[in-house]
PDB file of C-alpha atoms in Angstrom:
ATOM      1  CA  MET A   1     125.184 107.543  82.645  1.00 71.00           C
ATOM      2  CA  LYS A   2     124.856 108.969  79.130  1.00 76.00           C
ATOM      3  CA  GLU A   3     125.960 112.452  80.137  1.00 76.00           C
ATOM      4  CA  VAL A   4     128.543 111.399  82.724  1.00 80.00           C
ATOM      5  CA  LEU A   5     130.352 109.017  80.370  1.00 83.00           C
ATOM      6  CA  GLY A   6     129.764 110.971  77.164  1.00 84.00           C
ATOM      7  CA  ILE A   7     127.902 108.126  75.477  1.00 82.00           C
ATOM      8  CA  VAL A   8     126.317 108.917  72.122  1.00 81.00           C
ATOM      9  CA  PRO A   9     123.568 106.294  71.570  1.00 77.00           C
ATOM     10  CA  GLY A  10     124.227 104.497  68.313  1.00 74.00           C
ATOM     11  CA  GLY A  11     127.465 106.517  67.970  1.00 78.00           C
ATOM     12  CA  ASN A  12     130.309 105.944  70.421  1.00 83.00           C
ATOM     13  CA  TRP A  13     130.818 104.760  73.962  1.00 87.00           C
ATOM     14  CA  GLY A  14     132.663 107.854  75.225  1.00 87.00           C
ATOM     15  CA  SER A  15     134.613 106.849  78.334  1.00 88.00           C
ATOM     16  CA  ALA A  16     132.422 103.820  79.155  1.00 87.00           C
ATOM     17  CA  GLY A  17     134.241 100.663  80.118  1.00 88.00           C
ATOM     18  CA  THR A  18     133.061  97.063  79.901  1.00 89.00           C
ATOM     19  CA  LYS A  19     131.079  97.327  83.164  1.00 87.00           C
ATOM     20  CA  GLU A  20     129.203 100.421  81.968  1.00 85.00           C
ATOM     21  CA  LYS A  21     128.557  98.897  78.530  1.00 84.00           C
ATOM     22  CA  ASP A  22     127.104  95.780  80.173  1.00 82.00           C
ATOM     23  CA  ARG A  23     124.873  97.909  82.420  1.00 80.00           C
ATOM     24  CA  TRP A  24     123.776  99.968  79.377  1.00 77.00           C
ATOM     25  CA  ALA A  25     122.783  96.762  77.581  1.00 76.00           C
ATOM     26  CA  MET A  26     121.041  95.299  80.654  1.00 71.00           C
ATOM     27  CA  LEU A  27     118.960  98.473  81.082  1.00 70.00           C
ATOM     28  CA  ARG A  28     118.181  98.557  77.332  1.00 69.00           C
ATOM     29  CA  CYS A  29     119.317 102.166  77.175  1.00 74.00           C
ATOM     30  CA  ASP A  30     119.504 102.112  73.374  1.00 69.00           C
ATOM     31  CA  CYS A  31     115.725 101.604  73.341  1.00 68.00           C
ATOM     32  CA  TYR A  32     115.306 104.441  75.815  1.00 65.00           C
ATOM     33  CA  PHE A  33     116.919 106.950  73.466  1.00 63.00           C
ATOM     34  CA  ASP A  34     115.824 105.455  70.133  1.00 63.00           C
ATOM     35  CA  ARG A  35     112.047 105.166  69.693  1.00 57.00           C
ATOM     36  CA  SER A  36     112.579 103.085  66.532  1.00 61.00           C
ATOM     37  CA  CYS A  37     114.108 100.369  68.722  1.00 63.00           C
ATOM     38  CA  LYS A  38     112.131  97.128  68.458  1.00 57.00           C
ATOM     39  CA  ARG A  39     111.017  95.574  71.729  1.00 55.00           C
ATOM     40  CA  SER A  40     109.336  92.239  71.872  1.00 53.00           C
ATOM     41  CA  ILE A  41     105.657  92.678  72.648  1.00 48.00           C
ATOM     42  CA  LYS A  42     103.719  89.598  73.600  1.00 49.00           C
ATOM     43  CA  PRO A  43     100.393  89.247  71.781  1.00 47.00           C
ATOM     44  CA  ARG A  44      97.286  89.528  73.915  1.00 48.00           C
ATOM     45  CA  PRO A  45      93.616  90.099  73.077  1.00 47.00           C
ATOM     46  CA  PRO A  46      91.692  92.210  72.230  1.00 43.00           C
ATOM     47  CA  ASP A  47      92.097  92.991  68.566  1.00 42.00           C
ATOM     48  CA  ILE A  48      94.069  96.225  68.720  1.00 47.00           C
ATOM     49  CA  HIS A  49      91.915  97.890  66.091  1.00 48.00           C
ATOM     50  CA  ALA A  50      88.805  97.530  68.261  1.00 59.00           C
ATOM     51  CA  SER A  51      90.407  98.996  71.408  1.00 58.00           C
ATOM     52  CA  THR A  52      88.220 102.109  71.291  1.00 61.00           C
ATOM     53  CA  GLU A  53      84.902 100.338  70.635  1.00 68.00           C
ATOM     54  CA  GLN A  54      82.604  98.606  73.111  1.00 70.00           C
ATOM     55  CA  ALA A  55      83.466  95.067  71.960  1.00 72.00           C
ATOM     56  CA  GLY A  56      87.195  95.806  72.079  1.00 68.00           C
ATOM     57  CA  ILE A  57      86.982  97.313  75.543  1.00 70.00           C
ATOM     58  CA  ALA A  58      84.953  94.309  76.766  1.00 73.00           C
ATOM     59  CA  GLY A  59      87.572  91.985  75.264  1.00 74.00           C
ATOM     60  CA  GLY A  60      90.333  93.940  76.994  1.00 73.00           C
ATOM     61  CA  VAL A  61      88.547  93.691  80.333  1.00 72.00           C
ATOM     62  CA  ALA A  62      88.042  89.945  79.849  1.00 73.00           C
ATOM     63  CA  ALA A  63      91.749  89.541  79.019  1.00 72.00           C
ATOM     64  CA  ARG A  64      92.940  91.228  82.222  1.00 72.00           C
ATOM     65  CA  GLN A  65      95.243  89.185  84.363  1.00 71.00           C
ATOM     66  CA  PRO A  66      94.208  88.474  87.984  1.00 69.00           C
ATOM     67  CA  TRP A  67      96.706  91.040  89.309  1.00 71.00           C
ATOM     68  CA  GLU A  68      95.078  93.698  87.096  1.00 70.00           C
ATOM     69  CA  ARG A  69      91.748  93.346  88.937  1.00 71.00           C
ATOM     70  CA  LEU A  70      90.668  94.523  92.368  1.00 71.00           C
ATOM     71  CA  ALA A  71      87.657  93.150  94.243  1.00 71.00           C
ATOM     72  CA  VAL A  72      86.364  93.142  97.778  1.00 69.00           C
ATOM     73  CA  GLU A  73      88.231  90.381  99.565  1.00 70.00           C
ATOM     74  CA  ALA A  74      86.458  87.817 101.710  1.00 64.00           C
ATOM     75  CA  GLY A  75      86.706  88.564 105.412  1.00 65.00           C
ATOM     76  CA  THR A  76      87.250  92.311 105.003  1.00 68.00           C
ATOM     77  CA  ALA A  77      84.781  95.001 105.955  1.00 62.00           C
ATOM     78  CA  ALA A  78      83.188  96.233 102.755  1.00 63.00           C
ATOM     79  CA  GLY A  79      82.993  99.998 103.070  1.00 75.00           C
ATOM     80  CA  PRO A  80      82.547 102.496 100.264  1.00 87.00           C
ATOM     81  CA  VAL A  81      85.258 102.335  97.615  1.00 87.00           C
ATOM     82  CA  VAL A  82      86.853 105.328  95.928  1.00 89.00           C
ATOM     83  CA  ALA A  83      88.525 104.334  92.663  1.00 88.00           C
ATOM     84  CA  VAL A  84      91.302 106.505  91.277  1.00 91.00           C
ATOM     85  CA  CYS A  85      91.862 105.665  87.609  1.00 89.00           C
ATOM     86  CA  LEU A  86      94.730 107.097  85.617  1.00 91.00           C
ATOM     87  CA  GLY A  87      97.041 106.519  82.731  1.00 89.00           C
ATOM     88  CA  ALA A  88     100.819 106.693  83.009  1.00 88.00           C
ATOM     89  CA  THR A  89     103.431 106.911  80.291  1.00 85.00           C
ATOM     90  CA  SER A  90     107.117 107.516  79.843  1.00 83.00           C
ATOM     91  CA  MET A  91     106.634 108.689  76.253  1.00 79.00           C
ATOM     92  CA  LYS A  92     108.543 111.929  75.646  1.00 79.00           C
ATOM     93  CA  MET A  93     109.856 111.690  79.218  1.00 79.00           C
ATOM     94  CA  HIS A  94     113.215 110.312  80.221  1.00 76.00           C
ATOM     95  CA  PHE A  95     113.116 109.240  83.826  1.00 76.00           C
ATOM     96  CA  SER A  96     115.251 106.524  85.265  1.00 77.00           C
ATOM     97  CA  SER A  97     113.630 106.156  88.668  1.00 82.00           C
ATOM     98  CA  LEU A  98     110.262 106.569  90.307  1.00 87.00           C
ATOM     99  CA  ALA A  99     111.407 109.839  91.880  1.00 88.00           C
ATOM    100  CA  ASP A 100     111.634 111.367  88.386  1.00 86.00           C
ATOM    101  CA  SER A 101     107.938 110.784  87.648  1.00 87.00           C
ATOM    102  CA  PRO A 102     105.140 113.153  88.733  1.00 89.00           C
ATOM    103  CA  LEU A 103     103.030 110.081  89.422  1.00 90.00           C
ATOM    104  CA  PHE A 104     105.239 109.370  92.450  1.00 92.00           C
ATOM    105  CA  THR A 105     106.054 112.926  93.459  1.00 92.00           C
ATOM    106  CA  GLN A 106     102.585 114.476  93.111  1.00 92.00           C
ATOM    107  CA  LEU A 107      99.582 112.264  92.358  1.00 92.00           C
ATOM    108  CA  LEU A 108     100.062 109.185  94.545  1.00 93.00           C
ATOM    109  CA  PRO A 109     101.292 111.204  97.568  1.00 94.00           C
ATOM    110  CA  SER A 110      98.132 113.347  97.257  1.00 94.00           C
ATOM    111  CA  ILE A 111      96.033 110.206  97.755  1.00 93.00           C
ATOM    112  CA  ARG A 112      97.799 109.606 101.043  1.00 91.00           C
ATOM    113  CA  ARG A 113      97.233 113.234 102.127  1.00 92.00           C
ATOM    114  CA  THR A 114      93.550 113.458 101.161  1.00 91.00           C
ATOM    115  CA  SER A 115      91.997 110.032 101.827  1.00 91.00           C
ATOM    116  CA  LEU A 116      89.306 109.988 104.497  1.00 89.00           C
ATOM    117  CA  PRO A 117      88.610 107.282 107.082  1.00 90.00           C
ATOM    118  CA  GLY A 118      85.705 105.003 106.273  1.00 87.00           C
ATOM    119  CA  TYR A 119      86.648 104.505 102.626  1.00 88.00           C
ATOM    120  CA  GLU A 120      88.760 102.016 100.756  1.00 90.00           C
ATOM    121  CA  VAL A 121      90.923 103.457  97.960  1.00 91.00           C
ATOM    122  CA  TRP A 122      91.571 101.459  94.806  1.00 90.00           C
ATOM    123  CA  VAL A 123      94.156 102.919  92.438  1.00 93.00           C
ATOM    124  CA  TYR A 124      94.191 101.686  88.841  1.00 92.00           C
ATOM    125  CA  VAL A 125      97.233 102.752  86.803  1.00 93.00           C
ATOM    126  CA  GLY A 126      96.950 101.969  83.100  1.00 91.00           C
ATOM    127  CA  TYR A 127     100.026 101.916  80.881  1.00 89.00           C
ATOM    128  CA  ASP A 128     100.720 101.078  77.250  1.00 87.00           C
ATOM    129  CA  ARG A 129     102.097  97.695  76.332  1.00 86.00           C
ATOM    130  CA  GLY A 130     105.621  98.400  75.099  1.00 86.00           C
ATOM    131  CA  ASP A 131     106.115 101.504  77.276  1.00 86.00           C
ATOM    132  CA  LEU A 132     109.845 101.753  77.875  1.00 84.00           C
ATOM    133  CA  PHE A 133     109.497 102.345  81.631  1.00 86.00           C
ATOM    134  CA  TYR A 134     106.181 100.905  82.789  1.00 88.00           C
ATOM    135  CA  ASP A 135     106.157  97.724  80.686  1.00 88.00           C
ATOM    136  CA  ASP A 136     109.096  96.296  82.583  1.00 89.00           C
ATOM    137  CA  GLU A 137     108.610  93.760  85.370  1.00 91.00           C
ATOM    138  CA  THR A 138     111.485  95.175  87.461  1.00 92.00           C
ATOM    139  CA  ASN A 139     109.923  98.648  87.364  1.00 91.00           C
ATOM    140  CA  LEU A 140     106.430  97.271  88.051  1.00 93.00           C
ATOM    141  CA  ALA A 141     107.772  95.466  91.144  1.00 95.00           C
ATOM    142  CA  ALA A 142     109.399  98.725  92.296  1.00 94.00           C
ATOM    143  CA  ILE A 143     106.092 100.559  91.769  1.00 94.00           C
ATOM    144  CA  ARG A 144     104.173  97.994  93.845  1.00 95.00           C
ATOM    145  CA  LYS A 145     106.777  98.180  96.609  1.00 97.00           C
ATOM    146  CA  TRP A 146     106.772 102.007  96.557  1.00 96.00           C
ATOM    147  CA  PHE A 147     102.962 102.110  96.756  1.00 96.00           C
ATOM    148  CA  ALA A 148     102.862  99.654  99.660  1.00 96.00           C
ATOM    149  CA  ARG A 149     105.534 101.574 101.590  1.00 96.00           C
ATOM    150  CA  ASN A 150     104.509 105.177 100.793  1.00 96.00           C
ATOM    151  CA  VAL A 151     100.725 105.038 100.383  1.00 96.00           C
ATOM    152  CA  ALA A 152      99.077 101.819 101.602  1.00 95.00           C
ATOM    153  CA  ALA A 153     100.961 101.244 104.873  1.00 96.00           C
ATOM    154  CA  PRO A 154     100.829 104.875 106.083  1.00 95.00           C
ATOM    155  CA  LEU A 155      97.104 105.160 105.234  1.00 93.00           C
ATOM    156  CA  GLU A 156      96.327 101.954 107.113  1.00 92.00           C
ATOM    157  CA  ARG A 157      98.441 103.017 110.097  1.00 93.00           C
ATOM    158  CA  GLU A 158      97.418 106.704 110.271  1.00 92.00           C
ATOM    159  CA  ARG A 159      93.768 106.673 109.093  1.00 91.00           C
ATOM    160  CA  LYS A 160      92.671 103.025 109.005  1.00 90.00           C
ATOM    161  CA  VAL A 161      92.131 103.389 105.240  1.00 90.00           C
ATOM    162  CA  ARG A 162      92.901 100.433 103.014  1.00 90.00           C
ATOM    163  CA  ALA A 163      94.597 101.361  99.725  1.00 92.00           C
ATOM    164  CA  ARG A 164      95.199  98.914  96.898  1.00 92.00           C
ATOM    165  CA  LEU A 165      96.939  99.166  93.545  1.00 93.00           C
ATOM    166  CA  ALA A 166      96.301  97.511  90.183  1.00 92.00           C
ATOM    167  CA  LEU A 167      98.706  98.059  87.282  1.00 92.00           C
ATOM    168  CA  VAL A 168      96.807  97.491  84.034  1.00 89.00           C
ATOM    169  CA  GLN A 169      98.635  96.884  80.758  1.00 88.00           C
ATOM    170  CA  CYS A 170      96.741  98.244  77.750  1.00 85.00           C
ATOM    171  CA  VAL A 171      96.972  97.535  74.043  1.00 78.00           C
ATOM    172  CA  ASN A 172      97.170 101.051  72.672  1.00 73.00           C
ATOM    173  CA  VAL A 173      98.428 101.327  69.121  1.00 71.00           C
ATOM    174  CA  LEU A 174      96.982 104.828  68.913  1.00 71.00           C
ATOM    175  CA  ARG A 175      99.338 105.988  71.695  1.00 72.00           C
ATOM    176  CA  LYS A 176      96.584 108.309  72.910  1.00 74.00           C
ATOM    177  CA  PRO A 177      95.108 108.488  76.427  1.00 76.00           C
ATOM    178  CA  GLY A 178      91.559 107.455  75.418  1.00 75.00           C
ATOM    179  CA  PRO A 179      92.084 103.701  74.980  1.00 78.00           C
ATOM    180  CA  VAL A 180      93.952 103.478  78.291  1.00 80.00           C
ATOM    181  CA  PHE A 181      91.193 105.308  80.189  1.00 79.00           C
ATOM    182  CA  ASN A 182      88.524 103.203  78.471  1.00 79.00           C
ATOM    183  CA  LEU A 183      90.160  99.986  79.621  1.00 77.00           C
ATOM    184  CA  VAL A 184      91.120 101.146  83.112  1.00 80.00           C
ATOM    185  CA  THR A 185      87.657 102.479  83.914  1.00 79.00           C
ATOM    186  CA  ALA A 186      85.675  99.590  82.373  1.00 75.00           C
TER     187      ALA A 186
END
């Protein structure tokens, strides 16, 4: 939209009309192009300064929401579990859809291609609180839907492998991969 309409963020609207301006605002595009943009970030334990220490990691694990946890479900055959743990970010990347991210073009499709029968695959994707792409409920819903359609359902149908996804929000003021991996793998 920026290039097509000649929009200069914080400058001028180019040829954008009211409809395009409203869409720009709804998508929070100003925040996408301006890293100094302030987004509301809801407070959540642990103390952000302890996020790289044992107590901070334990606090982060304890603060996980139910949808950020995977466990063997009652009534299912408990086979060996392979956990794939990774961090995802949109920092320094400008993608507007899942198809623009290597997570959805390379990594997650490789799980579908390489998973073996007899195992259950649990995928944990950690992301920073405040990430302009991943910390957005609309995008998280699209990610869950994409995973179900492109990884979980085909694996179940083709190989009888159950694949599950947990999206884990991480407090990461350092904006480095370490705190995310610590929390996702704990």
